[in-house]
Every structure is written in C-alpha cells, then in structure tokens.
Short mmCIF file of C-alpha atoms in Angstrom, two decimals:
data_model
loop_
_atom_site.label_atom_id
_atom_site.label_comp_id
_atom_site.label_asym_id
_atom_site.label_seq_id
_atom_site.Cartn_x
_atom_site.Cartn_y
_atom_site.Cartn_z
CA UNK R 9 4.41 44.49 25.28
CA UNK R 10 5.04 47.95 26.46
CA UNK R 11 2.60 50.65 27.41
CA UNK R 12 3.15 54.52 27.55
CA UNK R 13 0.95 56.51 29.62
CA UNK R 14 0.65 60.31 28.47
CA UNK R 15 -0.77 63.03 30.18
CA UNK R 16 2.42 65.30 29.30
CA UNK R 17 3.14 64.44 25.71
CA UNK R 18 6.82 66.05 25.93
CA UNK R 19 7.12 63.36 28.68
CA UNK R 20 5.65 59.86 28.56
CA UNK R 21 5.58 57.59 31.40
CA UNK R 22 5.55 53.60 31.72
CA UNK R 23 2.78 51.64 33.06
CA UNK R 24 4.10 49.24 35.51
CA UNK R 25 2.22 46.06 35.39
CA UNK R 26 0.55 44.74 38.73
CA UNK R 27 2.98 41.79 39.22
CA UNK R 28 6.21 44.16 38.93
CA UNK R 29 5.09 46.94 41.43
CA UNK R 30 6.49 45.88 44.39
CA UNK R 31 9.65 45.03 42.68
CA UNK R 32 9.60 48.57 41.63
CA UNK R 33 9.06 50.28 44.90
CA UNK R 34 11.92 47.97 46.60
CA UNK R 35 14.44 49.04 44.09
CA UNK R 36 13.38 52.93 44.54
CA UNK R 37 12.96 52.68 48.07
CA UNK R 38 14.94 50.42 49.30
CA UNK R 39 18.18 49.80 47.29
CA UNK R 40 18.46 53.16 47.20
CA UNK R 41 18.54 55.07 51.00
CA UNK R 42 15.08 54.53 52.22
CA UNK R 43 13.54 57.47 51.02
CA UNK R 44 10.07 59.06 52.70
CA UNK R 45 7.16 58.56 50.66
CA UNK R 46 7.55 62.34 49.40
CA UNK R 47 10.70 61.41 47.57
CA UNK R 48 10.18 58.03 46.75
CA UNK R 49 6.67 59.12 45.15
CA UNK R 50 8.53 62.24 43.12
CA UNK R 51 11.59 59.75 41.81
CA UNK R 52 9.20 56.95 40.53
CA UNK R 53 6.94 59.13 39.08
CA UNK R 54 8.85 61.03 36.94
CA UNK R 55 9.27 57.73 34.58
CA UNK R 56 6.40 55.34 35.76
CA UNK R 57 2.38 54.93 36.29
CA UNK R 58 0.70 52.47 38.20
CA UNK R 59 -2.59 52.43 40.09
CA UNK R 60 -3.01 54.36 43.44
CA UNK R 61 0.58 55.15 43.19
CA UNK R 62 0.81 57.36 46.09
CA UNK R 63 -1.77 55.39 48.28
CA UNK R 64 0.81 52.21 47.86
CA UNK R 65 3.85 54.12 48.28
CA UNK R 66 2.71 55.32 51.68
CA UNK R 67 1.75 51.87 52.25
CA UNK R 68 4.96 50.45 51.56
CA UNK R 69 6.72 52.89 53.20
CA UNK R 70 4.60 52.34 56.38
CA UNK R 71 5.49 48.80 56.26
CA UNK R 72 9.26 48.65 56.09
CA UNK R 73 10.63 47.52 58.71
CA UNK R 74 14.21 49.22 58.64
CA UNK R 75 12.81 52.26 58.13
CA UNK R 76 10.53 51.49 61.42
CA UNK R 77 13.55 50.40 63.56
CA UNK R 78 15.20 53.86 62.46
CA UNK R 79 12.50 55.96 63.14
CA UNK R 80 11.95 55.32 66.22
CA UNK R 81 10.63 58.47 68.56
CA UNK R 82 13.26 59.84 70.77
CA UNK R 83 11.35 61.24 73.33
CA UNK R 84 8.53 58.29 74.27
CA UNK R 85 6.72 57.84 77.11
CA UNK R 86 8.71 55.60 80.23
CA UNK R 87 5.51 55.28 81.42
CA UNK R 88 5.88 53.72 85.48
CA UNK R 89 9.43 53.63 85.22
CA UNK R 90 11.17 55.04 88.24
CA UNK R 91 15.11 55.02 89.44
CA UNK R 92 16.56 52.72 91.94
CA UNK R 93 19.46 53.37 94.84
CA UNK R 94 20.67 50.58 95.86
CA UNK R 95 23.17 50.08 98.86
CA UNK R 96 24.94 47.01 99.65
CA UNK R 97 26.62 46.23 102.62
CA UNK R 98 30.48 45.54 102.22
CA UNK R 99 30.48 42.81 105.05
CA UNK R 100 27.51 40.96 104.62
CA UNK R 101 26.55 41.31 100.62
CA UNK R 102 23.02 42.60 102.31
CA UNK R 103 21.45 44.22 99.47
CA UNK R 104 18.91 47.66 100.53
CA UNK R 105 16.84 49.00 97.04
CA UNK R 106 14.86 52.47 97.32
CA UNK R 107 12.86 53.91 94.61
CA UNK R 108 14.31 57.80 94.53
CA UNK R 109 12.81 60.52 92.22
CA UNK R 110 15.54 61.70 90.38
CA UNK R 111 19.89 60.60 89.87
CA UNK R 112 21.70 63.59 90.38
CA UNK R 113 24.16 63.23 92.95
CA UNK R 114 23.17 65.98 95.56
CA UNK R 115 20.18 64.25 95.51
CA UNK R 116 21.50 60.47 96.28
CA UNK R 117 24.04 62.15 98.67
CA UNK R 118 21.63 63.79 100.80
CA UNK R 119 19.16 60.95 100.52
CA UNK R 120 21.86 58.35 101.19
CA UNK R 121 22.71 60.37 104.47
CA UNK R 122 19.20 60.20 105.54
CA UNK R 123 18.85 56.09 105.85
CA UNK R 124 20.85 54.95 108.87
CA UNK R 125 21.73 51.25 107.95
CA UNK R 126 22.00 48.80 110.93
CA UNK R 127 22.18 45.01 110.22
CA UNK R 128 20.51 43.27 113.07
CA UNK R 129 21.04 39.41 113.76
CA UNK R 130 18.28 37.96 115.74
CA UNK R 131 19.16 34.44 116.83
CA UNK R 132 16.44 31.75 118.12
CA UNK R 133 17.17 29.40 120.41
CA UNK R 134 14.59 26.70 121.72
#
C-alpha cells in the first residue's frame, strides 16, 4: 500500500512509514556525504513526508557519530595545560623539567641560560 501526501498537487510526496524512517535518513545522510540537516532536510523532502521531519533530521544528524568525530572545534579550550623544558644531563641521564610560558626559542634560550645546572653527589658514610 502506497500513500501520497499533497499539499502541492503539481508535486506529490510519499509518506514514509514509521518503521522505514531511519532507513531513509541513513541512505540520504549517510550513504551519501554526510550532509547538515539543512541539506539533508531539503533533499528528502522534495519526494517524502514523515512526522516531525525536521525535528528528527536534526536529531539524527546530532547523533552521528562520524559527523561528530569530523566536526570537531579547532580552537577548544587546553584548559591547565602548560609547556615543559626539559634538560637532561649527557653524563648522568639526570633528568631537570620546568614549566615555561611559551616555546619560542628566544624564549627557551634565554631561560635555559638562566638555570645554572650543578649535579652534586653527597656521599654518607657511618
């Protein structure tokens, strides 16, 4: 059984039952290049009908996860994150970390000038 749903009559549109919906919106999303919800909404509804249409779209949309990994924000927050120098002694494999404020290298030349690195044994005897 088919139904046609007019509101243009020069251009009737199919009523998509409930159980083939999703179906519909993973071949027109999906299968095809992962569309926004704009496009996705415009290309099924020039041939099809089905209830809250654009509400589910969105949804759907929202939902997918490739589109999620792809869309990820460029510019988010690094929230504590901070740079580390770290200087290891040659001889001894002694390993010296400093949090420094920014990577450029006038910066870690000057600031690698200003530490004065001596490696101090102490030995105990009793």
């Amino acid at each position: 059984m088919l139904i046609v749903y007019r509101r243009d009559p020069s251009h009737p549109k199919f009523v998509v039952p409930e159980a083939m919906v999703r179906s519909l919106l993973r071949i027109h999303h999906d299968e095809v290049a992962h569309c926004g919800a704009k496009k996705t909404f415009y290309g099924l509804s020039a041939n099809y009908w089905f209830k809250s249409m654009r509400r589910r779209i969105k949804r759907y949309i929202e939902n997918c996860v490739t589109c999620i990994m792809s869309n990820v924000s460029s510019n988010t927050n690094e929230g504590e994150l901070q740079h580390i120098m770290v200087v290891v002694d040659s001889f001894t494999r002694f390993t010296w970390l400093f949090v420094v404020k920014s990577t450029t290298t006038k910066f870690l030349e000057k600031h690698s000038k200003t530490y004065f690195f001596l490696s101090i044994h102490f030995y105990f005897s009793t």
